[in-house]
Amino acid sequence: MKAIQIVKPGELKIIDMVKPVIDEKNNILVKMKAAGICGSDVGIYHGTNAAATYPRVIGHEMVGVVEETGSNVRHLKVGDRVIINQVVSCGHCYPCNHNRGNVCDNLQVRGVHIDGGYREYMAVPEDDCYILPSNLRDADAVMIEPTTIAIQSLSRAKLEDDDMLFIIGCGALGSSILRMARLSKARIISGDIVEDKLNQAKMLGADYTINLLDDNFEEKIREYTCGRGPTVTIDAACTKDSLMNAIKVTGNAGRVITMGFSVNPTEVNQFLITSKELDVRGSRLQNRKFGEAIDLIKQGKIDLTDAVSHTFNFMDAQKAFDFIDSKDYSIKKIALMFD
Ligand code: MN
Ligand code: ZN
């Protein structure tokens, strides 16, 4: 079978790989149908993802159809359309024992530490497969994974209806967080430096939008939050200044959620954290949130139709990554398709 491998940073190759066979543990053979391209895949391609190891078959937004089931499979059957959990955890370390398998001490993420979904077939455990809603196209289904990441960040933020949420960044991640947060009554401010993205955030239901290049953006945030600052700030931009900005603007007793993977030092100020008693929390991957995301789709509370803006055949992965590098504003989400 064919697979897309990042041999080393900057080098993407189509390789031949042995088709996996199912066993006791990896008891479901999935024929891949669609795989999303995420910012982190681009990071692995460019060598800016500190977690990745090479060579690697990337892709962690993995949608396919069950082709074969092992004898110990209980629920799934051949023909079921599924999305695959990207998190592989050990089940016996401190985080796992505290239901935090997404930060397992022995964490392996498909497409990052072990081979992921840019290949024609995968063998995975039944428990890592989630059946898709029937009305959702394969391409759009890849968006369930970013949705789970958004759900995770809001659960880390413990978002409540009386919160004033500031989302820094209106890209793929920020938009997913906005969509999910819009299900609550929280007041939402979206910030970005691109006007088109701010307009899109407005359409997705942001109460206010702010261009972070405006000199007086901090003032505006205070104005939109009754003078006290957001109660929750989520950094979905993860740029050099975003953490300090988040800590600066968030009000007393607030929560600041980080999602970035940069290893570059960033300056923060202890007084701002201590004096306001801020909780600064990381949010990584997702902790068994696929069921929740799929339920919300089935209930019609979130709509992923047309969330994918472009598709490419997976054999044209190089073209797709080059197109992403062009930073075309029309790109919302790209999915690689397998037939
Ligand atoms: Mn992703
Ligand atoms: Zn563990």
Short mmCIF file of C-alpha atoms and ligand atoms in Angstrom, two decimals:
data_model
loop_
_atom_site.label_atom_id
_atom_site.label_comp_id
_atom_site.label_asym_id
_atom_site.label_seq_id
_atom_site.Cartn_x
_atom_site.Cartn_y
_atom_site.Cartn_z
CA MET A 1 0.00 0.00 0.00
CA LYS A 2 1.00 3.64 -0.41
CA ALA A 3 1.72 6.09 2.41
CA ILE A 4 2.88 9.69 2.74
CA GLN A 5 6.00 9.90 4.84
CA ILE A 6 7.91 12.89 6.13
CA VAL A 7 11.40 11.44 5.77
CA LYS A 8 12.98 14.39 7.54
CA PRO A 9 11.97 18.04 7.92
CA GLY A 10 11.17 19.47 4.48
CA GLU A 11 11.09 16.11 2.67
CA LEU A 12 7.71 14.56 1.84
CA LYS A 13 7.71 11.23 0.03
CA ILE A 14 5.22 8.69 -1.25
CA ILE A 15 6.43 5.32 0.04
CA ASP A 16 5.39 1.69 -0.26
CA MET A 17 4.45 0.15 3.04
CA VAL A 18 3.36 -3.32 4.11
CA LYS A 19 -0.42 -3.40 4.51
CA PRO A 20 -1.13 -3.88 8.24
CA VAL A 21 -2.80 -7.04 9.54
CA ILE A 22 -5.15 -7.14 12.49
CA ASP A 23 -4.28 -8.93 15.73
CA GLU A 24 -5.67 -9.30 19.26
CA LYS A 25 -4.92 -5.65 20.16
CA ASN A 26 -5.24 -3.80 16.86
CA ASN A 27 -8.36 -5.69 15.92
CA ILE A 28 -9.93 -3.37 13.35
CA LEU A 29 -8.61 -2.87 9.83
CA VAL A 30 -9.65 0.54 8.56
CA LYS A 31 -9.52 1.48 4.89
CA MET A 32 -8.76 5.20 4.92
CA LYS A 33 -11.22 7.56 3.23
CA ALA A 34 -10.12 11.05 4.30
CA ALA A 35 -7.43 12.64 6.44
CA GLY A 36 -7.22 16.27 7.46
CA ILE A 37 -4.14 18.43 7.26
CA CYS A 38 -3.63 20.15 10.59
CA GLY A 39 -1.26 22.96 11.57
CA SER A 40 0.72 20.36 13.50
CA ASP A 41 1.15 18.22 10.35
CA VAL A 42 2.55 21.28 8.61
CA GLY A 43 4.82 21.78 11.64
CA ILE A 44 6.15 18.22 11.36
CA TYR A 45 6.74 18.75 7.64
CA HIS A 46 8.66 21.95 8.33
CA GLY A 47 10.51 20.59 11.36
CA THR A 48 8.96 22.97 13.88
CA ASN A 49 7.05 20.40 15.95
CA ALA A 50 9.17 19.55 18.99
CA ALA A 51 7.20 16.35 19.72
CA ALA A 52 7.65 14.67 16.33
CA THR A 53 10.13 11.94 15.44
CA TYR A 54 11.27 11.06 11.89
CA PRO A 55 10.74 9.39 9.51
CA ARG A 56 7.01 9.58 10.12
CA VAL A 57 3.77 8.81 8.28
CA ILE A 58 1.83 11.84 9.50
CA GLY A 59 -1.91 12.57 9.75
CA HIS A 60 -3.96 12.38 12.94
CA GLU A 61 -7.39 13.40 11.62
CA MET A 62 -8.25 9.95 10.35
CA VAL A 63 -11.54 8.93 8.75
CA GLY A 64 -12.16 5.57 7.14
CA VAL A 65 -14.36 2.55 6.79
CA VAL A 66 -14.06 -0.76 8.65
CA GLU A 67 -12.78 -3.38 6.22
CA GLU A 68 -12.09 -6.29 8.56
CA THR A 69 -12.80 -7.10 12.22
CA GLY A 70 -10.94 -9.43 14.62
CA SER A 71 -12.62 -12.27 16.50
CA ASN A 72 -12.65 -10.27 19.77
CA VAL A 73 -14.48 -7.27 18.27
CA ARG A 74 -17.76 -6.60 20.05
CA HIS A 75 -19.54 -3.64 18.44
CA LEU A 76 -18.08 -2.59 15.12
CA LYS A 77 -18.89 -4.29 11.86
CA VAL A 78 -17.52 -4.25 8.34
CA GLY A 79 -18.74 -1.16 6.49
CA ASP A 80 -18.99 1.09 9.57
CA ARG A 81 -17.60 4.57 8.87
CA VAL A 82 -15.32 5.68 11.68
CA ILE A 83 -12.99 8.37 12.94
CA ILE A 84 -9.91 7.12 14.79
CA ASN A 85 -8.67 8.43 18.15
CA GLN A 86 -5.16 9.84 17.72
CA VAL A 87 -4.16 9.38 21.37
CA VAL A 88 -2.51 6.13 22.46
CA SER A 89 -1.94 5.99 26.23
CA CYS A 90 -0.45 3.30 28.48
CA GLY A 91 -3.26 3.03 31.05
CA HIS A 92 -1.06 2.60 34.13
CA CYS A 93 0.90 5.83 34.78
CA TYR A 94 -0.07 8.72 37.08
CA PRO A 95 -1.96 10.75 34.42
CA CYS A 96 -3.70 7.62 33.12
CA ASN A 97 -4.73 6.67 36.67
CA HIS A 98 -6.20 10.18 37.02
CA ASN A 99 -8.15 9.98 33.75
CA ARG A 100 -5.69 12.20 31.91
CA GLY A 101 -4.56 9.73 29.25
CA ASN A 102 -4.00 12.58 26.77
CA VAL A 103 -0.91 13.52 28.79
CA CYS A 104 0.12 9.93 29.55
CA ASP A 105 3.76 9.58 30.64
CA ASN A 106 4.17 7.13 27.77
CA LEU A 107 2.00 9.05 25.31
CA GLN A 108 2.10 8.07 21.66
CA VAL A 109 0.18 10.20 19.21
CA ARG A 110 -0.69 8.71 15.84
CA GLY A 111 0.97 10.75 13.12
CA VAL A 112 3.46 12.27 15.58
CA HIS A 113 5.27 9.60 17.63
CA ILE A 114 3.89 6.60 15.73
CA ASP A 115 2.62 6.34 12.17
CA GLY A 116 -0.65 8.09 11.45
CA GLY A 117 -3.34 8.21 8.81
CA TYR A 118 -1.75 9.28 5.54
CA ARG A 119 -1.77 5.69 4.30
CA GLU A 120 -4.29 3.42 2.68
CA TYR A 121 -4.92 1.12 5.65
CA MET A 122 -4.52 1.22 9.44
CA ALA A 123 -4.97 -1.49 12.08
CA VAL A 124 -6.25 0.00 15.34
CA PRO A 125 -8.04 -1.14 18.53
CA GLU A 126 -11.83 -1.15 18.40
CA ASP A 127 -11.97 1.24 21.39
CA ASP A 128 -10.18 3.88 19.30
CA CYS A 129 -12.87 3.91 16.59
CA TYR A 130 -15.94 6.14 16.77
CA ILE A 131 -18.85 5.61 14.38
CA LEU A 132 -19.63 8.68 12.24
CA PRO A 133 -23.07 10.28 11.87
CA SER A 134 -24.47 8.94 8.59
CA ASN A 135 -25.20 12.37 7.08
CA LEU A 136 -21.65 13.65 7.46
CA ARG A 137 -19.38 13.49 4.40
CA ASP A 138 -16.00 11.77 4.81
CA ALA A 139 -14.14 15.02 4.12
CA ASP A 140 -16.13 17.04 6.67
CA ALA A 141 -15.79 14.24 9.23
CA VAL A 142 -12.07 15.00 9.62
CA MET A 143 -13.26 18.18 11.40
CA ILE A 144 -14.49 16.09 14.31
CA GLU A 145 -10.89 15.88 15.52
CA PRO A 146 -10.35 19.67 15.74
CA THR A 147 -13.77 19.84 17.40
CA THR A 148 -12.54 17.50 20.14
CA ILE A 149 -9.48 19.74 20.63
CA ALA A 150 -11.86 22.69 21.09
CA ILE A 151 -14.01 20.74 23.56
CA GLN A 152 -10.85 19.86 25.50
CA SER A 153 -9.75 23.50 25.75
CA LEU A 154 -13.17 24.59 26.99
CA SER A 155 -13.24 21.78 29.53
CA ARG A 156 -9.80 22.85 30.78
CA ALA A 157 -11.17 26.41 30.99
CA LYS A 158 -14.27 25.18 32.82
CA LEU A 159 -16.34 27.58 30.73
CA GLU A 160 -19.66 28.59 32.33
CA ASP A 161 -22.57 30.68 31.05
CA ASP A 162 -21.48 33.75 33.05
CA ASP A 163 -17.97 33.76 31.57
CA MET A 164 -16.55 36.38 29.27
CA LEU A 165 -14.35 34.46 26.88
CA PHE A 166 -11.57 35.97 24.82
CA ILE A 167 -10.29 33.73 22.02
CA ILE A 168 -6.96 34.83 20.59
CA GLY A 169 -6.83 33.68 16.97
CA CYS A 170 -9.60 32.97 14.45
CA GLY A 171 -7.84 30.31 12.41
CA ALA A 172 -8.91 26.67 12.26
CA LEU A 173 -8.38 26.16 15.99
CA GLY A 174 -9.89 29.47 17.11
CA SER A 175 -12.94 28.92 14.88
CA SER A 176 -13.53 25.45 16.31
CA ILE A 177 -13.31 26.82 19.85
CA LEU A 178 -15.69 29.63 18.91
CA ARG A 179 -18.23 27.18 17.43
CA MET A 180 -18.16 25.09 20.60
CA ALA A 181 -18.20 28.05 22.99
CA ARG A 182 -21.19 29.50 21.11
CA LEU A 183 -23.26 26.63 22.54
CA SER A 184 -22.93 28.32 25.94
CA LYS A 185 -24.28 31.71 26.98
CA ALA A 186 -20.78 33.05 27.59
CA ARG A 187 -19.96 36.41 26.03
CA ILE A 188 -17.33 35.85 23.34
CA ILE A 189 -14.67 38.17 21.96
CA SER A 190 -12.56 36.92 19.07
CA GLY A 191 -9.20 38.48 18.24
CA ASP A 192 -7.05 38.16 15.14
CA ILE A 193 -4.87 40.30 12.90
CA VAL A 194 -6.70 39.44 9.65
CA GLU A 195 -9.98 41.30 8.96
CA ASP A 196 -11.43 38.46 6.84
CA LYS A 197 -11.00 36.07 9.72
CA LEU A 198 -12.64 38.52 12.11
CA ASN A 199 -15.63 38.80 9.76
CA GLN A 200 -15.86 35.05 9.70
CA ALA A 201 -15.73 34.96 13.52
CA LYS A 202 -18.66 37.40 13.57
CA MET A 203 -20.60 35.00 11.33
CA LEU A 204 -19.80 32.13 13.66
CA GLY A 205 -21.35 34.07 16.51
CA ALA A 206 -18.62 36.09 18.22
CA ASP A 207 -20.27 38.94 20.17
CA TYR A 208 -17.29 41.19 19.50
CA THR A 209 -14.22 41.04 17.31
CA ILE A 210 -10.95 42.86 17.82
CA ASN A 211 -8.05 43.43 15.49
CA LEU A 212 -5.00 42.74 17.63
CA LEU A 213 -2.93 45.11 15.50
CA ASP A 214 -5.01 48.04 16.81
CA ASP A 215 -3.01 50.03 19.35
CA ASN A 216 -5.92 50.24 21.74
CA PHE A 217 -7.01 46.60 21.64
CA GLU A 218 -6.53 46.15 25.42
CA GLU A 219 -8.79 49.13 26.02
CA LYS A 220 -11.42 47.64 23.72
CA ILE A 221 -11.29 44.31 25.53
CA ARG A 222 -11.92 46.10 28.81
CA GLU A 223 -14.81 47.99 27.23
CA TYR A 224 -16.39 44.76 25.98
CA THR A 225 -16.01 43.07 29.37
CA CYS A 226 -17.60 45.69 31.64
CA GLY A 227 -14.19 47.09 32.51
CA ARG A 228 -12.84 43.99 34.21
CA GLY A 229 -11.25 41.87 31.48
CA PRO A 230 -12.20 38.39 30.25
CA THR A 231 -12.76 35.65 32.81
CA VAL A 232 -11.31 33.12 30.38
CA THR A 233 -8.71 33.66 27.67
CA ILE A 234 -7.78 30.88 25.29
CA ASP A 235 -4.66 31.28 23.19
CA ALA A 236 -5.46 29.71 19.85
CA ALA A 237 -2.87 31.82 18.01
CA CYS A 238 0.17 30.71 19.98
CA THR A 239 2.39 33.51 18.71
CA LYS A 240 5.30 35.17 20.46
CA ASP A 241 3.17 37.75 22.29
CA SER A 242 -0.04 35.88 22.80
CA LEU A 243 0.63 34.39 26.25
CA MET A 244 1.70 37.72 27.74
CA ASN A 245 -1.29 39.42 26.13
CA ALA A 246 -3.58 36.75 27.59
CA ILE A 247 -2.15 37.14 31.07
CA LYS A 248 -2.32 40.94 30.81
CA VAL A 249 -5.95 41.25 29.76
CA THR A 250 -7.56 38.44 31.79
CA GLY A 251 -9.42 39.64 34.87
CA ASN A 252 -9.09 38.59 38.51
CA ALA A 253 -9.73 34.92 39.25
CA GLY A 254 -9.62 34.18 35.51
CA ARG A 255 -8.28 31.23 33.58
CA VAL A 256 -5.71 31.39 30.79
CA ILE A 257 -5.43 28.38 28.51
CA THR A 258 -2.31 27.73 26.44
CA MET A 259 -2.31 25.47 23.39
CA GLY A 260 0.98 26.28 21.67
CA PHE A 261 3.94 23.99 21.06
CA SER A 262 6.67 26.59 20.71
CA VAL A 263 9.83 25.89 22.69
CA ASN A 264 11.00 29.50 22.37
CA PRO A 265 11.02 31.34 25.71
CA THR A 266 8.33 33.96 26.09
CA GLU A 267 8.37 36.73 28.65
CA VAL A 268 5.63 36.73 31.25
CA ASN A 269 5.20 38.65 34.43
CA GLN A 270 4.62 36.91 37.78
CA PHE A 271 2.84 39.83 39.37
CA LEU A 272 0.03 39.63 36.80
CA ILE A 273 -0.53 35.96 37.57
CA THR A 274 -0.18 36.19 41.34
CA SER A 275 -2.06 39.43 41.91
CA LYS A 276 -5.07 38.25 39.90
CA GLU A 277 -4.66 34.64 41.05
CA LEU A 278 -4.91 33.46 37.46
CA ASP A 279 -5.02 29.79 36.61
CA VAL A 280 -2.69 29.28 33.65
CA ARG A 281 -3.45 25.84 32.24
CA GLY A 282 -2.25 23.89 29.25
CA SER A 283 -4.66 22.08 26.97
CA ARG A 284 -3.19 19.27 24.92
CA LEU A 285 -4.88 17.02 22.36
CA GLN A 286 -8.15 15.69 23.80
CA ASN A 287 -9.21 13.30 26.47
CA ARG A 288 -11.83 10.90 25.03
CA LYS A 289 -13.94 13.74 23.59
CA PHE A 290 -14.96 12.07 20.30
CA GLY A 291 -18.23 10.74 21.70
CA GLU A 292 -19.21 14.20 22.91
CA ALA A 293 -18.35 15.81 19.57
CA ILE A 294 -20.32 13.21 17.59
CA ASP A 295 -23.34 13.56 19.91
CA LEU A 296 -23.36 17.33 19.33
CA ILE A 297 -23.36 16.76 15.56
CA LYS A 298 -26.20 14.26 15.82
CA GLN A 299 -28.20 16.71 17.94
CA GLY A 300 -27.66 19.37 15.26
CA LYS A 301 -25.84 21.62 17.73
CA ILE A 302 -22.74 21.81 15.61
CA ASP A 303 -22.67 21.68 11.85
CA LEU A 304 -19.46 20.65 10.12
CA THR A 305 -20.95 20.76 6.63
CA ASP A 306 -18.55 22.54 4.28
CA ALA A 307 -16.05 23.20 7.07
CA VAL A 308 -13.47 21.68 4.71
CA SER A 309 -12.61 24.26 2.06
CA HIS A 310 -10.33 22.17 -0.20
CA THR A 311 -9.70 18.51 -0.96
CA PHE A 312 -6.74 16.85 -2.70
CA ASN A 313 -6.16 13.25 -3.66
CA PHE A 314 -3.74 11.85 -1.08
CA MET A 315 -1.21 11.06 -3.81
CA ASP A 316 -1.10 14.85 -4.38
CA ALA A 317 -0.12 15.53 -0.75
CA GLN A 318 2.91 17.55 -1.85
CA LYS A 319 0.62 19.89 -3.83
CA ALA A 320 -1.65 20.24 -0.82
CA PHE A 321 1.23 21.13 1.52
CA ASP A 322 2.62 23.60 -1.05
CA PHE A 323 -0.82 25.19 -1.29
CA ILE A 324 -0.94 25.57 2.50
CA ASP A 325 2.48 27.22 2.39
CA SER A 326 1.04 29.77 -0.05
CA LYS A 327 -1.09 30.95 2.93
CA ASP A 328 -4.06 31.50 0.61
CA TYR A 329 -6.82 33.19 2.61
CA SER A 330 -9.45 30.86 1.18
CA ILE A 331 -7.94 27.94 3.11
CA LYS A 332 -10.07 26.90 6.06
CA LYS A 333 -9.32 23.21 6.13
CA ILE A 334 -7.77 20.82 3.63
CA ALA A 335 -8.59 17.12 3.53
CA LEU A 336 -6.67 14.45 1.65
CA MET A 337 -9.03 11.97 -0.02
CA PHE A 338 -8.20 8.34 -0.71
CA ASP A 339 -10.45 7.60 -3.69
MN MN B 1 -5.58 18.30 14.29
ZN ZN B 2 -0.15 6.40 30.83
#
